[in-house]
Short mmCIF file of C-alpha atoms in Angstrom, two decimals:
data_model
loop_
_atom_site.label_atom_id
_atom_site.label_comp_id
_atom_site.label_asym_id
_atom_site.label_seq_id
_atom_site.Cartn_x
_atom_site.Cartn_y
_atom_site.Cartn_z
CA MET A 4 -0.22 -0.25 -0.07
CA ILE A 5 1.38 3.24 -0.94
CA LEU A 6 0.55 6.00 1.73
CA VAL A 7 -0.46 9.16 -0.01
CA THR A 8 -1.42 11.91 2.36
CA ILE A 9 -0.26 15.60 3.34
CA LYS A 10 1.33 16.58 6.72
CA VAL A 11 0.28 19.87 8.51
CA ASN A 12 2.87 21.21 10.63
CA LYS A 13 0.86 22.24 13.64
CA PHE A 14 3.51 24.43 14.95
CA LYS A 15 3.33 26.45 11.73
CA CYS A 16 -0.44 26.34 10.84
CA GLY A 17 -2.24 29.58 11.78
CA TYR A 18 -5.56 27.40 11.54
CA CYS A 19 -7.06 30.11 8.86
CA GLY A 20 -8.95 27.44 7.13
CA ALA A 21 -7.59 28.39 3.56
CA CYS A 22 -6.38 24.96 2.70
CA VAL A 23 -9.93 23.47 3.41
CA GLY A 24 -11.26 25.90 1.03
CA VAL A 25 -9.19 24.87 -1.89
CA CYS A 26 -9.40 21.21 -1.23
CA PRO A 27 -11.11 19.75 -4.39
CA ALA A 28 -11.64 16.33 -2.26
CA GLY A 29 -13.50 18.18 0.61
CA ALA A 30 -10.73 16.25 2.39
CA LEU A 31 -9.80 18.70 5.14
CA GLU A 32 -11.32 20.29 8.14
CA LEU A 33 -10.69 22.77 10.34
CA VAL A 34 -11.48 21.93 13.77
CA GLU A 35 -10.95 24.67 16.33
CA THR A 36 -7.09 25.04 16.14
CA TRP A 37 -6.06 22.19 14.00
CA ILE A 38 -6.69 20.54 10.53
CA GLU A 39 -7.83 17.14 9.99
CA VAL A 40 -7.05 15.14 6.81
CA ASP A 41 -9.43 12.07 5.92
CA ASP A 42 -9.02 9.35 3.79
CA ASN A 43 -10.36 11.43 0.64
CA CYS A 44 -7.03 13.05 0.21
CA THR A 45 -5.55 12.42 -3.04
CA SER A 46 -2.21 14.24 -2.32
CA CYS A 47 -3.02 16.98 -5.06
CA GLY A 48 -0.97 19.53 -3.14
CA ILE A 49 -3.04 22.59 -4.00
CA CYS A 50 -3.50 23.12 -0.10
CA ALA A 51 0.62 23.17 0.08
CA LYS A 52 0.77 25.43 -2.60
CA ILE A 53 -1.74 28.18 -1.18
CA CYS A 54 -1.12 27.75 2.54
CA PRO A 55 -0.11 31.44 3.63
CA LEU A 56 2.40 30.22 6.15
CA GLY A 57 3.83 26.97 4.44
CA ALA A 58 2.67 24.79 7.08
CA ILE A 59 1.42 21.80 4.58
CA GLU A 60 3.98 19.23 2.94
CA VAL A 61 3.04 16.61 0.32
CA SER A 62 4.52 13.15 1.17
CA ARG A 63 4.02 10.26 -1.37
CA MET B 29 -30.14 23.82 23.16
CA LYS B 30 -33.30 22.79 21.91
CA ASP B 31 -33.92 19.99 19.04
CA TYR B 32 -35.66 22.07 16.91
CA TYR B 33 -35.67 25.65 15.50
CA ASP B 34 -36.95 27.11 12.40
CA VAL B 35 -33.37 28.31 11.40
CA VAL B 36 -29.97 27.27 12.00
CA VAL B 37 -26.87 29.23 11.21
CA VAL B 38 -23.31 27.77 11.17
CA GLY B 39 -20.90 30.35 11.85
CA ALA B 40 -21.02 33.61 13.84
CA GLY B 41 -19.14 36.11 11.43
CA PRO B 42 -21.04 38.87 10.16
CA ALA B 43 -22.80 37.16 7.38
CA GLY B 44 -23.95 34.46 10.18
CA SER B 45 -24.84 37.04 12.96
CA ILE B 46 -26.87 39.21 10.54
CA THR B 47 -28.72 36.42 9.44
CA ALA B 48 -29.53 35.33 12.57
CA LYS B 49 -30.43 38.69 13.93
CA THR B 50 -32.64 39.43 11.03
CA ALA B 51 -34.45 36.12 11.28
CA ALA B 52 -34.89 36.39 15.00
CA GLU B 53 -36.26 39.84 14.76
CA LYS B 54 -38.96 38.63 12.17
CA GLY B 55 -39.95 35.87 15.14
CA LEU B 56 -38.47 32.60 13.65
CA SER B 57 -36.37 30.48 16.38
CA VAL B 58 -32.97 30.79 15.74
CA LEU B 59 -29.80 28.80 16.58
CA LEU B 60 -26.60 30.45 16.10
CA ILE B 61 -23.58 28.28 16.22
CA GLU B 62 -19.60 29.06 16.02
CA LYS B 63 -17.05 26.53 16.49
CA ARG B 64 -14.69 28.77 17.86
CA GLN B 65 -14.57 29.31 21.70
CA GLU B 66 -14.36 33.26 20.93
CA ILE B 67 -16.16 34.93 18.46
CA GLY B 68 -14.00 37.01 16.14
CA ASP B 69 -10.71 35.36 17.08
CA PRO B 70 -8.19 34.64 15.29
CA VAL B 71 -8.80 37.74 13.19
CA ARG B 72 -8.35 36.76 9.32
CA CYS B 73 -8.97 40.33 7.92
CA ALA B 74 -7.57 43.75 7.02
CA GLU B 75 -10.75 45.19 8.79
CA GLY B 76 -11.55 48.11 6.57
CA VAL B 77 -14.99 48.94 6.05
CA SER B 78 -16.89 51.59 4.19
CA LYS B 79 -18.68 53.78 6.80
CA VAL B 80 -21.99 54.38 4.65
CA TRP B 81 -22.62 50.63 3.95
CA LEU B 82 -21.73 49.78 7.66
CA ARG B 83 -24.23 52.20 8.99
CA LYS B 84 -26.92 50.23 7.17
CA HIS B 85 -26.32 47.63 9.54
CA ILE B 86 -25.13 48.84 12.96
CA ASN B 87 -24.62 52.14 14.53
CA PRO B 88 -20.69 52.82 14.84
CA GLU B 89 -19.54 52.30 18.42
CA SER B 90 -16.04 53.84 19.41
CA ARG B 91 -15.03 50.71 21.43
CA TRP B 92 -14.84 48.67 18.00
CA ILE B 93 -13.55 51.26 15.93
CA CYS B 94 -9.87 51.76 15.75
CA ALA B 95 -9.58 54.26 12.92
CA ASP B 96 -11.19 56.72 10.72
CA VAL B 97 -9.76 56.79 7.41
CA LYS B 98 -9.96 60.12 5.00
CA GLY B 99 -8.41 58.57 2.00
CA SER B 100 -6.36 56.19 0.23
CA ARG B 101 -2.62 56.35 -1.14
CA ILE B 102 -1.81 53.85 -3.86
CA PHE B 103 1.59 53.26 -5.04
CA SER B 104 2.86 51.79 -8.24
CA PRO B 105 5.86 49.53 -8.26
CA ASP B 106 8.30 52.66 -9.23
CA GLY B 107 6.76 54.52 -5.98
CA THR B 108 4.37 57.10 -8.19
CA MET B 109 1.63 57.57 -5.61
CA ILE B 110 -2.00 58.32 -6.42
CA GLU B 111 -3.87 59.79 -3.36
CA MET B 112 -7.76 59.66 -3.39
CA ALA B 113 -9.27 61.73 -0.76
CA GLU B 114 -13.05 62.66 0.33
CA GLU B 115 -13.06 66.31 0.20
CA VAL B 116 -16.45 66.79 1.07
CA ALA B 117 -16.46 68.42 4.82
CA GLY B 118 -16.80 65.67 7.47
CA GLY B 119 -16.90 63.11 4.74
CA GLU B 120 -14.44 60.56 6.19
CA VAL B 121 -15.23 57.42 4.40
CA GLY B 122 -13.77 54.37 6.15
CA TYR B 123 -13.45 52.82 9.44
CA VAL B 124 -10.86 50.13 10.51
CA LEU B 125 -12.45 47.90 13.08
CA GLU B 126 -11.49 45.66 16.10
CA ARG B 127 -12.82 42.52 14.32
CA LYS B 128 -12.27 40.62 17.63
CA LEU B 129 -14.96 42.98 19.38
CA PHE B 130 -17.18 43.80 15.97
CA ASP B 131 -17.91 40.11 15.48
CA ARG B 132 -18.84 39.68 18.98
CA VAL B 133 -21.08 42.90 19.14
CA LEU B 134 -23.02 41.47 16.11
CA ALA B 135 -23.41 38.02 17.71
CA TYR B 136 -24.67 39.75 20.63
CA GLU B 137 -27.12 41.86 18.41
CA SER B 138 -28.58 38.30 17.16
CA ALA B 139 -28.93 37.07 20.76
CA LYS B 140 -30.66 40.56 21.71
CA ALA B 141 -32.98 39.66 19.01
CA GLY B 142 -33.65 36.36 20.41
CA ALA B 143 -31.32 33.89 18.82
CA GLN B 144 -29.60 31.30 20.78
CA VAL B 145 -26.25 31.43 20.63
CA PHE B 146 -23.73 28.55 21.20
CA VAL B 147 -19.87 28.80 20.55
CA LYS B 148 -17.63 25.94 20.47
CA THR B 149 -19.98 24.26 18.79
CA ARG B 150 -19.23 22.95 15.15
CA ALA B 151 -21.62 21.46 12.81
CA THR B 152 -20.20 17.84 11.52
CA GLY B 153 -22.77 17.39 8.88
CA LEU B 154 -26.12 17.93 7.82
CA ILE B 155 -29.31 16.24 8.22
CA ILE B 156 -30.84 15.35 4.53
CA GLU B 157 -34.10 13.67 4.02
CA ASP B 158 -36.02 13.15 0.57
CA ASP B 159 -33.40 15.56 -0.85
CA PHE B 160 -34.37 18.35 1.60
CA VAL B 161 -31.78 19.65 4.15
CA LYS B 162 -33.61 19.18 7.41
CA GLY B 163 -30.97 19.71 10.22
CA VAL B 164 -27.53 19.94 11.47
CA ARG B 165 -25.21 17.36 13.16
CA LEU B 166 -23.49 19.18 16.10
CA MET B 167 -20.32 18.61 18.12
CA HIS B 168 -20.77 20.45 21.15
CA TRP B 169 -18.42 20.20 24.12
CA GLY B 170 -17.36 16.75 22.85
CA GLN B 171 -20.99 15.75 22.66
CA GLU B 172 -22.92 15.07 19.36
CA TYR B 173 -26.28 16.53 18.69
CA ASP B 174 -28.75 16.35 15.89
CA VAL B 175 -30.62 19.69 15.59
CA ARG B 176 -33.37 19.73 13.07
CA CYS B 177 -34.72 22.93 11.60
CA LYS B 178 -36.63 24.40 8.18
CA ILE B 179 -33.53 26.15 6.83
CA VAL B 180 -29.77 25.75 7.52
CA ILE B 181 -27.48 28.77 6.67
CA GLY B 182 -24.23 28.09 5.92
CA ALA B 183 -22.18 31.14 7.02
CA ASP B 184 -19.09 29.06 7.54
CA GLY B 185 -16.53 30.89 5.79
CA ILE B 186 -13.48 30.38 3.44
CA GLU B 187 -13.32 26.79 4.84
CA SER B 188 -17.05 26.29 4.39
CA LYS B 189 -18.55 22.72 4.20
CA VAL B 190 -22.23 23.33 4.72
CA GLY B 191 -22.57 23.91 1.06
CA ARG B 192 -20.51 20.78 -0.24
CA TRP B 193 -22.53 18.88 2.27
CA ALA B 194 -25.68 19.77 0.22
CA GLY B 195 -24.01 19.28 -3.15
CA ILE B 196 -22.82 22.66 -4.07
CA ASP B 197 -19.25 22.50 -5.08
CA THR B 198 -17.44 25.73 -3.58
CA SER B 199 -13.89 24.46 -3.56
CA LEU B 200 -11.67 27.29 -4.91
CA LYS B 201 -9.00 26.99 -7.46
CA PRO B 202 -5.74 28.56 -6.81
CA VAL B 203 -6.35 31.31 -9.24
CA ASN B 204 -9.66 31.90 -7.20
CA ILE B 205 -8.27 32.54 -3.88
CA GLU B 206 -5.88 35.31 -2.56
CA THR B 207 -3.66 33.82 0.08
CA CYS B 208 -3.00 36.44 2.80
CA ALA B 209 -0.72 37.26 5.80
CA GLN B 210 -0.74 40.40 7.89
CA PHE B 211 1.05 41.77 11.08
CA LEU B 212 -0.33 44.19 13.64
CA MET B 213 2.56 46.42 13.86
CA SER B 214 3.90 49.50 16.10
CA GLY B 215 6.28 51.94 14.53
CA THR B 216 5.61 52.17 10.85
CA GLY B 217 5.18 55.94 11.23
CA ILE B 218 2.18 55.93 8.86
CA ASP B 219 -0.26 58.63 8.40
CA GLN B 220 -3.36 57.24 10.74
CA ASP B 221 -5.80 59.17 8.35
CA TYR B 222 -4.88 57.08 5.11
CA CYS B 223 -4.79 53.34 3.92
CA TYR B 224 -1.89 52.54 1.87
CA PHE B 225 -1.77 50.19 -0.97
CA TYR B 226 1.45 48.99 -2.68
CA LEU B 227 1.39 47.34 -6.11
CA GLY B 228 4.30 45.19 -7.97
CA ASN B 229 4.73 41.76 -8.84
CA GLU B 230 7.94 41.49 -7.18
CA MET B 231 6.55 42.54 -3.90
CA ALA B 232 3.02 40.87 -4.14
CA PRO B 233 2.25 39.01 -7.56
CA SER B 234 -1.27 39.41 -8.71
CA GLY B 235 -2.07 41.12 -5.15
CA TYR B 236 -1.06 44.04 -3.29
CA VAL B 237 0.43 45.02 0.18
CA TRP B 238 -2.09 46.97 2.49
CA ILE B 239 -1.22 49.21 5.32
CA PHE B 240 -4.57 50.09 7.40
CA PRO B 241 -4.23 52.40 10.60
CA LYS B 242 -5.35 50.81 13.70
CA GLY B 243 -5.22 53.95 16.12
CA GLY B 244 -2.54 54.90 18.61
CA GLY B 245 0.42 54.44 16.26
CA LEU B 246 -0.39 50.71 15.09
CA ALA B 247 -1.27 49.25 11.71
CA ASN B 248 -2.27 46.46 9.83
CA VAL B 249 0.52 45.54 7.37
CA GLY B 250 -0.73 42.70 5.31
CA ILE B 251 -0.23 41.18 1.82
CA GLY B 252 -2.48 38.96 -0.51
CA ILE B 253 -1.27 37.20 -3.46
CA LEU B 254 -2.86 35.07 -5.90
CA GLY B 255 -3.08 31.55 -4.81
CA SER B 256 -1.76 30.47 -8.19
CA LYS B 257 1.37 32.55 -7.83
CA SER B 258 1.84 31.30 -4.14
CA GLY B 259 4.07 28.13 -3.30
CA LYS B 260 7.79 28.68 -4.06
CA LYS B 261 7.40 31.63 -1.42
CA THR B 262 4.42 32.21 0.60
CA ALA B 263 2.48 35.03 1.38
CA PHE B 264 4.16 35.18 5.09
CA GLU B 265 7.65 35.32 3.36
CA TYR B 266 6.44 37.93 1.08
CA LEU B 267 5.17 39.94 3.98
CA ASN B 268 8.62 39.22 5.82
CA ASP B 269 10.53 40.62 3.11
CA PHE B 270 8.32 43.77 2.42
CA VAL B 271 8.61 44.56 6.34
CA ALA B 272 12.18 43.89 6.52
CA ASP B 273 12.89 46.26 3.70
CA LYS B 274 10.33 49.16 4.73
CA TYR B 275 9.88 48.93 8.41
CA PRO B 276 13.07 47.24 9.83
CA ASP B 277 12.60 48.70 13.00
CA ALA B 278 9.02 48.36 13.56
CA ARG B 279 7.37 45.79 16.24
CA ILE B 280 4.98 42.90 15.35
CA LEU B 281 2.50 42.50 17.64
CA GLU B 282 0.05 40.05 16.06
CA VAL B 283 0.29 37.76 13.28
CA ASP B 284 -2.95 36.98 10.94
CA VAL B 285 -3.45 34.65 8.00
CA GLY B 286 -6.34 33.71 5.79
CA GLY B 287 -7.57 33.12 2.32
CA VAL B 288 -9.92 35.17 0.74
CA PRO B 289 -12.50 33.94 -2.31
CA VAL B 290 -11.96 35.98 -5.34
CA SER B 291 -13.78 33.63 -7.85
CA GLY B 292 -16.52 36.13 -8.28
CA SER B 293 -20.31 34.81 -7.85
CA ILE B 294 -20.45 31.19 -8.02
CA GLU B 295 -23.38 28.98 -9.64
CA ARG B 296 -25.65 28.55 -6.94
CA THR B 297 -25.87 29.23 -3.31
CA THR B 298 -29.20 27.65 -2.42
CA ALA B 299 -30.55 24.16 -1.92
CA ASN B 300 -33.62 22.69 -0.68
CA GLY B 301 -33.78 23.91 2.86
CA LEU B 302 -30.17 25.80 2.42
CA MET B 303 -28.83 29.10 1.97
CA LEU B 304 -25.24 30.20 1.74
CA VAL B 305 -24.21 33.73 2.88
CA GLY B 306 -20.73 35.61 2.95
CA ASP B 307 -17.22 34.04 2.33
CA ALA B 308 -19.11 30.62 2.34
CA ALA B 309 -21.05 31.74 -0.73
CA ARG B 310 -17.80 33.50 -2.07
CA GLN B 311 -19.38 36.82 -2.03
CA SER B 312 -16.18 38.83 -0.94
CA ASP B 313 -15.12 41.59 -3.68
CA PRO B 314 -12.60 39.76 -6.24
CA ILE B 315 -10.79 43.08 -6.37
CA THR B 316 -10.49 44.77 -2.98
CA GLY B 317 -10.98 41.26 -1.09
CA GLY B 318 -13.54 43.25 1.01
CA GLY B 319 -16.09 40.87 2.47
CA ILE B 320 -17.86 42.45 5.56
CA ILE B 321 -20.31 44.50 4.14
CA ASN B 322 -21.27 41.94 1.18
CA ALA B 323 -21.73 39.53 3.91
CA MET B 324 -24.11 41.59 5.99
CA GLU B 325 -26.24 42.64 2.93
CA ALA B 326 -26.42 38.74 2.02
CA GLY B 327 -27.04 37.98 5.53
CA ARG B 328 -29.90 40.53 5.56
CA ILE B 329 -31.60 39.17 2.50
CA ALA B 330 -31.23 35.59 3.74
CA GLY B 331 -32.91 36.36 7.09
CA GLU B 332 -35.58 37.96 5.21
CA VAL B 333 -36.23 35.07 2.69
CA ALA B 334 -35.80 32.73 5.52
CA CYS B 335 -39.06 34.38 7.15
CA ASN B 336 -40.87 34.70 3.73
CA ALA B 337 -40.26 30.94 2.64
CA ILE B 338 -41.07 29.56 6.37
CA SER B 339 -44.20 31.55 6.55
CA GLU B 340 -45.28 30.08 3.15
CA ASP B 341 -44.18 26.46 4.23
CA ASP B 342 -42.32 26.17 1.19
CA VAL B 343 -38.39 26.00 1.62
CA SER B 344 -37.83 24.49 -1.61
CA VAL B 345 -35.01 25.80 -3.85
CA GLU B 346 -37.32 27.26 -6.43
CA ARG B 347 -38.60 29.11 -3.14
CA LEU B 348 -35.31 30.29 -1.99
CA ASN B 349 -34.49 31.65 -5.45
CA GLU B 350 -35.90 34.74 -4.13
CA TYR B 351 -32.27 34.88 -2.26
CA GLU B 352 -30.36 34.16 -5.43
CA GLU B 353 -32.19 36.87 -7.18
CA LYS B 354 -32.08 39.79 -4.51
CA TRP B 355 -28.45 39.22 -3.79
CA ARG B 356 -27.25 38.82 -7.35
CA SER B 357 -29.11 41.94 -8.41
CA THR B 358 -27.59 44.13 -5.80
CA ILE B 359 -24.26 42.93 -4.32
CA GLY B 360 -23.70 40.52 -7.14
CA LEU B 361 -23.57 43.10 -9.68
CA GLU B 362 -20.46 44.67 -8.07
CA ILE B 363 -18.74 41.34 -7.43
CA ASP B 364 -19.18 40.64 -11.41
CA ASN B 365 -17.48 43.80 -12.14
CA SER B 366 -14.75 43.37 -9.66
CA LEU B 367 -14.30 40.07 -11.51
CA VAL B 368 -13.51 41.61 -14.70
CA VAL B 369 -11.15 44.20 -13.22
CA LYS B 370 -9.35 41.49 -11.40
CA ASN B 371 -9.17 39.21 -14.52
CA VAL B 372 -7.39 42.55 -16.22
CA PHE B 373 -5.33 43.24 -13.29
CA ILE B 374 -3.75 40.06 -12.52
CA ASN B 375 -1.89 40.03 -15.74
CA PHE B 376 -0.44 43.47 -15.61
CA THR B 377 3.58 43.59 -15.53
CA ASP B 378 5.08 46.40 -13.42
CA LYS B 379 5.89 48.69 -16.46
CA GLU B 380 2.18 48.52 -17.13
CA LEU B 381 0.87 49.23 -13.59
CA ASP B 382 3.69 52.53 -13.70
CA GLY B 383 2.16 53.50 -16.87
CA LEU B 384 -1.31 53.19 -15.63
CA ALA B 385 0.00 55.44 -12.37
CA HIS B 386 1.70 57.96 -14.36
CA SER B 387 -1.16 58.43 -16.58
CA LEU B 388 -3.17 59.61 -13.36
CA GLN B 389 -0.56 62.29 -12.00
CA ASP B 390 -2.85 65.21 -13.11
CA VAL B 391 -6.06 63.93 -12.06
CA ASN B 392 -7.50 64.83 -8.80
CA PHE B 393 -9.57 62.52 -7.09
CA SER B 394 -12.36 64.02 -4.93
CA SER B 395 -13.87 60.60 -3.89
CA MET B 396 -12.47 57.47 -2.55
CA SER B 397 -14.82 55.15 -5.31
CA LEU B 398 -12.86 52.40 -7.01
CA LEU B 399 -15.00 53.00 -9.90
CA ASP B 400 -13.92 56.53 -10.05
CA LEU B 401 -10.50 55.58 -10.30
CA LEU B 402 -10.90 52.83 -12.92
CA TYR B 403 -12.78 55.26 -14.89
CA ALA B 404 -10.03 57.85 -14.76
CA LEU B 405 -7.62 55.05 -15.82
CA PHE B 406 -9.99 53.89 -18.43
CA LYS B 407 -10.08 57.54 -20.07
CA ALA B 408 -6.19 57.63 -20.25
CA ASN B 409 -5.53 54.04 -21.21
CA LYS B 410 -8.37 52.75 -23.50
CA LYS B 411 -6.22 50.38 -25.10
CA LEU B 412 -4.67 48.77 -22.42
CA LEU B 413 -7.92 48.74 -20.53
CA TRP B 414 -10.30 48.05 -23.20
CA ASP B 415 -11.56 44.91 -21.45
CA LEU B 416 -13.11 47.03 -19.05
CA ARG B 417 -15.41 48.86 -21.05
CA GLY B 418 -18.33 47.11 -20.23
CA LEU B 419 -18.27 48.40 -16.59
CA PHE B 420 -18.34 51.97 -17.61
CA ARG B 421 -21.47 51.80 -19.72
CA ASN B 422 -23.12 51.19 -16.45
CA VAL B 423 -21.16 54.06 -14.56
CA VAL B 424 -21.82 56.78 -17.17
CA LYS B 425 -25.62 55.66 -17.24
CA ASN B 426 -25.58 55.78 -13.38
CA GLU B 427 -24.11 59.06 -13.30
CA LEU B 428 -26.70 60.29 -15.50
CA ASP B 429 -29.37 58.86 -13.41
CA PHE B 430 -27.77 60.68 -10.46
CA ASP B 431 -27.77 63.82 -12.23
CA HIS B 432 -31.56 63.66 -13.00
#
């Protein structure tokens, strides 16, 4: 099995929700002060591209 | 918390609170939920707002107003300044708000009108039966609840899920979001009567840097760049570079980040038993990024339509089309115009931006309207701005209408 997902650095994240707004798969959720990623993530990387703080890494 | 309301509003920003207030004033039972434990915090906003439009919704109070703004100074990449100031006596045109207080005051207004308000309460899904939204699943202090209602309002901001759960794809492409970072700073030395805007593709690709006075020597210094231009370098890094260059001795007292929808009007903001308002409906202005006024206008319309629809016992998407029609024929027109401007603006080179600024050197602006600025630019640069011509047919018409 290939693990396809993203990694949100919670120490960098400003929990602004921009990543949630651009996720085409609806795989992200802003819960209080952290981002949750579910199985629908396709690792497309759009969230990492637009994150104002560069807090998201795509790992393949 | 009851298990049934006429209306459940998800999100207590300006859009949600005004919807809740309007619906409650009309006698509906309303639940307003906010997932954060503090309404209005953290801030994701430059906090500037038009006075005239604000007053249509709430009487200004000094405790949530940080600064009165009399004009704007816009700088092109080579430093050419265009100043726009209101010359009418006492005609200060804008406020810079303290959103942390302002948002809470608006939520309180809805509570005074009779809405129930629950914070730290997150929508986790919709109850959908027979293709109609019939309620919301909530997480409140670690407990899950089902709350049923006639109409759900999605006022859940940039990260909106409510629309998606009802089958409306609100996801934004990178070219349809401005990714933003902001510092609250001391020691910038700006004139507190003005808002400052800096343009340039090196500094802020397909976006701009803003500096808004926050009173007492403070200022919001922020940047928005188009999502499609972000990645190698983040908005935060662009902002750090700007500040290091321009204000090396200033102090940072707060960091804010956020995304602003600049997609223009989306296809649909209603479903059976559901309406979207504010950033959730992507109603922010595609050129200025301003969203507060549009959110409040949409909120009022949605609250009224909710009342009309519920009193007729018809919350179908056909009945809720009244909301679509009303917001699209009011705030929607300006949103559409701004989208045209955005699509022209994001492609300008620095040289073209400088040329535009130079063409205005002898123009005196007595108003702060963006449309006036664009019209002056258009008159001086018809070839470059030909794609904007459609905007001014209406402007000229409106000007004539006002004259009569």
